[in-house]
PDB file of C-alpha atoms in Angstrom:
ATOM      1  CA  UNK A   1       0.008   0.025  -0.015  1.00 47.00           C
ATOM      2  CA  UNK A   2       1.184   3.634  -0.704  1.00 57.00           C
ATOM      3  CA  UNK A   3       2.397   4.783   2.619  1.00 64.00           C
ATOM      4  CA  UNK A   4       1.075   8.425   2.274  1.00 61.00           C
ATOM      5  CA  UNK A   5      -2.430   6.841   2.370  1.00 57.00           C
ATOM      6  CA  UNK A   6      -1.363   3.995   5.022  1.00 57.00           C
ATOM      7  CA  UNK A   7      -0.236   7.289   7.064  1.00 60.00           C
ATOM      8  CA  UNK A   8      -3.769   8.810   6.102  1.00 56.00           C
ATOM      9  CA  UNK A   9      -6.059   5.999   7.458  1.00 54.00           C
ATOM     10  CA  UNK A  10      -3.670   4.851  10.656  1.00 55.00           C
ATOM     11  CA  UNK A  11      -3.976   8.647  11.531  1.00 56.00           C
ATOM     12  CA  UNK A  12      -7.378   8.242  12.124  1.00 51.00           C
ATOM     13  CA  UNK A  13      -7.466   7.187  15.921  1.00 43.00           C
ATOM     14  CA  UNK A  14      -5.360   4.419  15.203  1.00 47.00           C
ATOM     15  CA  UNK A  15      -7.980   2.536  14.358  1.00 48.00           C
ATOM     16  CA  UNK A  16      -8.510   4.063  10.322  1.00 47.00           C
ATOM     17  CA  UNK A  17     -11.609   5.054  10.715  1.00 50.00           C
ATOM     18  CA  UNK A  18     -13.350   8.127  10.421  1.00 57.00           C
ATOM     19  CA  UNK A  19     -12.414  10.582  12.817  1.00 57.00           C
ATOM     20  CA  UNK A  20     -15.654  13.037  12.717  1.00 61.00           C
ATOM     21  CA  UNK A  21     -17.655  12.055  15.533  1.00 63.00           C
ATOM     22  CA  UNK A  22     -20.726  11.978  13.934  1.00 59.00           C
ATOM     23  CA  UNK A  23     -19.477   9.783  10.443  1.00 63.00           C
ATOM     24  CA  UNK A  24     -21.808   6.717  10.776  1.00 61.00           C
ATOM     25  CA  UNK A  25     -18.200   4.961  10.986  1.00 61.00           C
ATOM     26  CA  UNK A  26     -16.773   6.745  13.872  1.00 65.00           C
ATOM     27  CA  UNK A  27     -15.018   3.976  15.963  1.00 65.00           C
ATOM     28  CA  UNK A  28     -15.423   1.321  13.046  1.00 66.00           C
ATOM     29  CA  UNK A  29     -12.545  -1.139  13.137  1.00 70.00           C
ATOM     30  CA  UNK A  30     -10.558  -1.692   9.753  1.00 75.00           C
ATOM     31  CA  UNK A  31      -9.076  -4.936   8.150  1.00 78.00           C
ATOM     32  CA  UNK A  32      -6.689  -5.742   5.742  1.00 82.00           C
ATOM     33  CA  UNK A  33      -6.725  -8.208   2.528  1.00 86.00           C
ATOM     34  CA  UNK A  34      -3.251  -9.475   1.467  1.00 91.00           C
ATOM     35  CA  UNK A  35      -3.860 -10.562  -2.101  1.00 90.00           C
ATOM     36  CA  UNK A  36      -2.444 -12.972  -4.246  1.00 94.00           C
ATOM     37  CA  UNK A  37       0.639 -10.653  -5.136  1.00 95.00           C
ATOM     38  CA  UNK A  38       1.498  -9.618  -1.074  1.00 92.00           C
ATOM     39  CA  UNK A  39       0.027  -6.512  -1.398  1.00 91.00           C
ATOM     40  CA  UNK A  40      -2.070  -5.492   1.610  1.00 88.00           C
ATOM     41  CA  UNK A  41      -5.242  -3.194   1.224  1.00 83.00           C
ATOM     42  CA  UNK A  42      -6.420  -2.333   4.333  1.00 78.00           C
ATOM     43  CA  UNK A  43     -10.472  -1.313   4.871  1.00 75.00           C
ATOM     44  CA  UNK A  44     -13.456  -0.393   7.041  1.00 71.00           C
ATOM     45  CA  UNK A  45     -15.079  -3.084   8.560  1.00 70.00           C
ATOM     46  CA  UNK A  46     -18.655  -4.069   6.968  1.00 67.00           C
ATOM     47  CA  UNK A  47     -21.610  -1.902   9.189  1.00 63.00           C
ATOM     48  CA  UNK A  48     -24.196  -4.196  10.184  1.00 62.00           C
ATOM     49  CA  UNK A  49     -27.528  -1.873   9.783  1.00 67.00           C
ATOM     50  CA  UNK A  50     -29.340  -1.648  13.169  1.00 65.00           C
ATOM     51  CA  UNK A  51     -32.450  -2.402  13.567  1.00 68.00           C
ATOM     52  CA  UNK A  52     -35.317   0.867  12.898  1.00 67.00           C
ATOM     53  CA  UNK A  53     -36.688  -0.294  16.343  1.00 70.00           C
ATOM     54  CA  UNK A  54     -33.089   1.092  18.160  1.00 69.00           C
ATOM     55  CA  UNK A  55     -34.580   4.492  17.477  1.00 71.00           C
ATOM     56  CA  UNK A  56     -37.161   4.057  20.064  1.00 73.00           C
ATOM     57  CA  UNK A  57     -37.452   8.388  20.240  1.00 71.00           C
ATOM     58  CA  UNK A  58     -38.871   9.734  17.102  1.00 78.00           C
ATOM     59  CA  UNK A  59     -40.808  12.194  15.913  1.00 87.00           C
ATOM     60  CA  UNK A  60     -43.047  11.858  11.904  1.00 93.00           C
ATOM     61  CA  UNK A  61     -42.015  14.408   9.076  1.00 96.00           C
ATOM     62  CA  UNK A  62     -44.226  14.124   5.855  1.00 97.00           C
ATOM     63  CA  UNK A  63     -41.686  14.394   3.046  1.00 97.00           C
ATOM     64  CA  UNK A  64     -41.857  17.977   0.461  1.00 97.00           C
ATOM     65  CA  UNK A  65     -41.290  18.048  -2.754  1.00 96.00           C
ATOM     66  CA  UNK A  66     -37.263  19.644  -2.303  1.00 95.00           C
ATOM     67  CA  UNK A  67     -36.814  17.935   0.461  1.00 96.00           C
ATOM     68  CA  UNK A  68     -33.363  16.827   1.058  1.00 95.00           C
ATOM     69  CA  UNK A  69     -32.069  13.945   3.581  1.00 93.00           C
ATOM     70  CA  UNK A  70     -28.443  16.415   4.830  1.00 92.00           C
ATOM     71  CA  UNK A  71     -30.978  19.106   5.117  1.00 95.00           C
ATOM     72  CA  UNK A  72     -33.689  17.449   7.539  1.00 95.00           C
ATOM     73  CA  UNK A  73     -30.792  16.104   9.236  1.00 91.00           C
ATOM     74  CA  UNK A  74     -29.182  20.213   9.926  1.00 91.00           C
ATOM     75  CA  UNK A  75     -32.901  20.938  10.693  1.00 93.00           C
ATOM     76  CA  UNK A  76     -33.183  18.211  12.770  1.00 90.00           C
ATOM     77  CA  UNK A  77     -30.572  16.735  14.029  1.00 86.00           C
ATOM     78  CA  UNK A  78     -28.504  20.318  13.640  1.00 86.00           C
ATOM     79  CA  UNK A  79     -26.130  18.371  11.438  1.00 84.00           C
ATOM     80  CA  UNK A  80     -26.227  17.538   7.753  1.00 88.00           C
ATOM     81  CA  UNK A  81     -23.674  14.553   8.444  1.00 82.00           C
ATOM     82  CA  UNK A  82     -26.445  12.825  10.456  1.00 84.00           C
ATOM     83  CA  UNK A  83     -28.047  11.495   7.665  1.00 88.00           C
ATOM     84  CA  UNK A  84     -27.703   8.416   8.026  1.00 84.00           C
ATOM     85  CA  UNK A  85     -29.337   8.239  11.259  1.00 86.00           C
ATOM     86  CA  UNK A  86     -32.891   8.980   9.121  1.00 91.00           C
ATOM     87  CA  UNK A  87     -31.655   6.079   6.739  1.00 89.00           C
ATOM     88  CA  UNK A  88     -31.252   4.175   9.894  1.00 86.00           C
ATOM     89  CA  UNK A  89     -34.365   5.009  11.806  1.00 88.00           C
ATOM     90  CA  UNK A  90     -36.687   4.049   8.345  1.00 90.00           C
ATOM     91  CA  UNK A  91     -34.501   0.839   8.000  1.00 85.00           C
ATOM     92  CA  UNK A  92     -33.710   2.528   4.202  1.00 87.00           C
ATOM     93  CA  UNK A  93     -30.379   0.917   2.316  1.00 82.00           C
ATOM     94  CA  UNK A  94     -31.565   3.902  -0.323  1.00 88.00           C
ATOM     95  CA  UNK A  95     -31.191   7.068   1.748  1.00 87.00           C
ATOM     96  CA  UNK A  96     -32.598   8.893  -1.037  1.00 89.00           C
ATOM     97  CA  UNK A  97     -35.382   7.332  -1.924  1.00 93.00           C
ATOM     98  CA  UNK A  98     -36.742   8.628   1.574  1.00 94.00           C
ATOM     99  CA  UNK A  99     -37.325  12.081  -0.161  1.00 95.00           C
ATOM    100  CA  UNK A 100     -37.726  11.192  -3.365  1.00 94.00           C
ATOM    101  CA  UNK A 101     -41.416  11.646  -3.386  1.00 94.00           C
ATOM    102  CA  UNK A 102     -43.690  14.202  -1.474  1.00 96.00           C
ATOM    103  CA  UNK A 103     -45.737  13.203   0.614  1.00 96.00           C
ATOM    104  CA  UNK A 104     -43.958   9.650   1.788  1.00 94.00           C
ATOM    105  CA  UNK A 105     -43.601   9.791   5.665  1.00 96.00           C
ATOM    106  CA  UNK A 106     -40.360   8.878   7.426  1.00 94.00           C
ATOM    107  CA  UNK A 107     -39.514   8.562  10.812  1.00 91.00           C
ATOM    108  CA  UNK A 108     -36.779  11.474  12.575  1.00 92.00           C
ATOM    109  CA  UNK A 109     -34.453  10.071  15.263  1.00 88.00           C
ATOM    110  CA  UNK A 110     -33.466  12.427  18.165  1.00 79.00           C
ATOM    111  CA  UNK A 111     -30.583  13.529  18.556  1.00 61.00           C
ATOM    112  CA  UNK A 112     -30.030  12.828  21.781  1.00 56.00           C
ATOM    113  CA  UNK A 113     -31.222   9.653  21.870  1.00 56.00           C
ATOM    114  CA  UNK A 114     -28.391   7.469  19.517  1.00 56.00           C
ATOM    115  CA  UNK A 115     -29.023   3.730  20.796  1.00 49.00           C
ATOM    116  CA  UNK A 116     -25.822   1.943  21.924  1.00 48.00           C
ATOM    117  CA  UNK A 117     -24.833  -0.061  18.715  1.00 47.00           C
ATOM    118  CA  UNK A 118     -26.175   2.053  15.891  1.00 48.00           C
ATOM    119  CA  UNK A 119     -23.080   3.476  14.994  1.00 46.00           C
ATOM    120  CA  UNK A 120     -21.462  -0.096  14.363  1.00 44.00           C
ATOM    121  CA  UNK A 121     -24.226  -2.437  14.551  1.00 43.00           C
TER     122      UNK A 121
END
């Protein structure tokens, strides 16, 4: 692996995971794959999506034309990077699909109530 890239990955709190506390990968483990040619590739471990039911404190929101998940996260959760919490609370693997159709009712989790295990399964 390129040493500059390896250094960048390792500088993320020594885990290789993103260091922003609002990242869904914050604190995630890294793993390494060594190919047949001996080249090592470091990657983030898979994140298992939590069950939507772990978000017990939510509110409903009806999507209007022009809504975007990052803007809804900024408005309701105080950080556009927390869009993934809205996706998780709705068991959505395609986050953008949540705001595709005006009239869809989605669950908005309370930012102060991030359940244990929501980040890294």
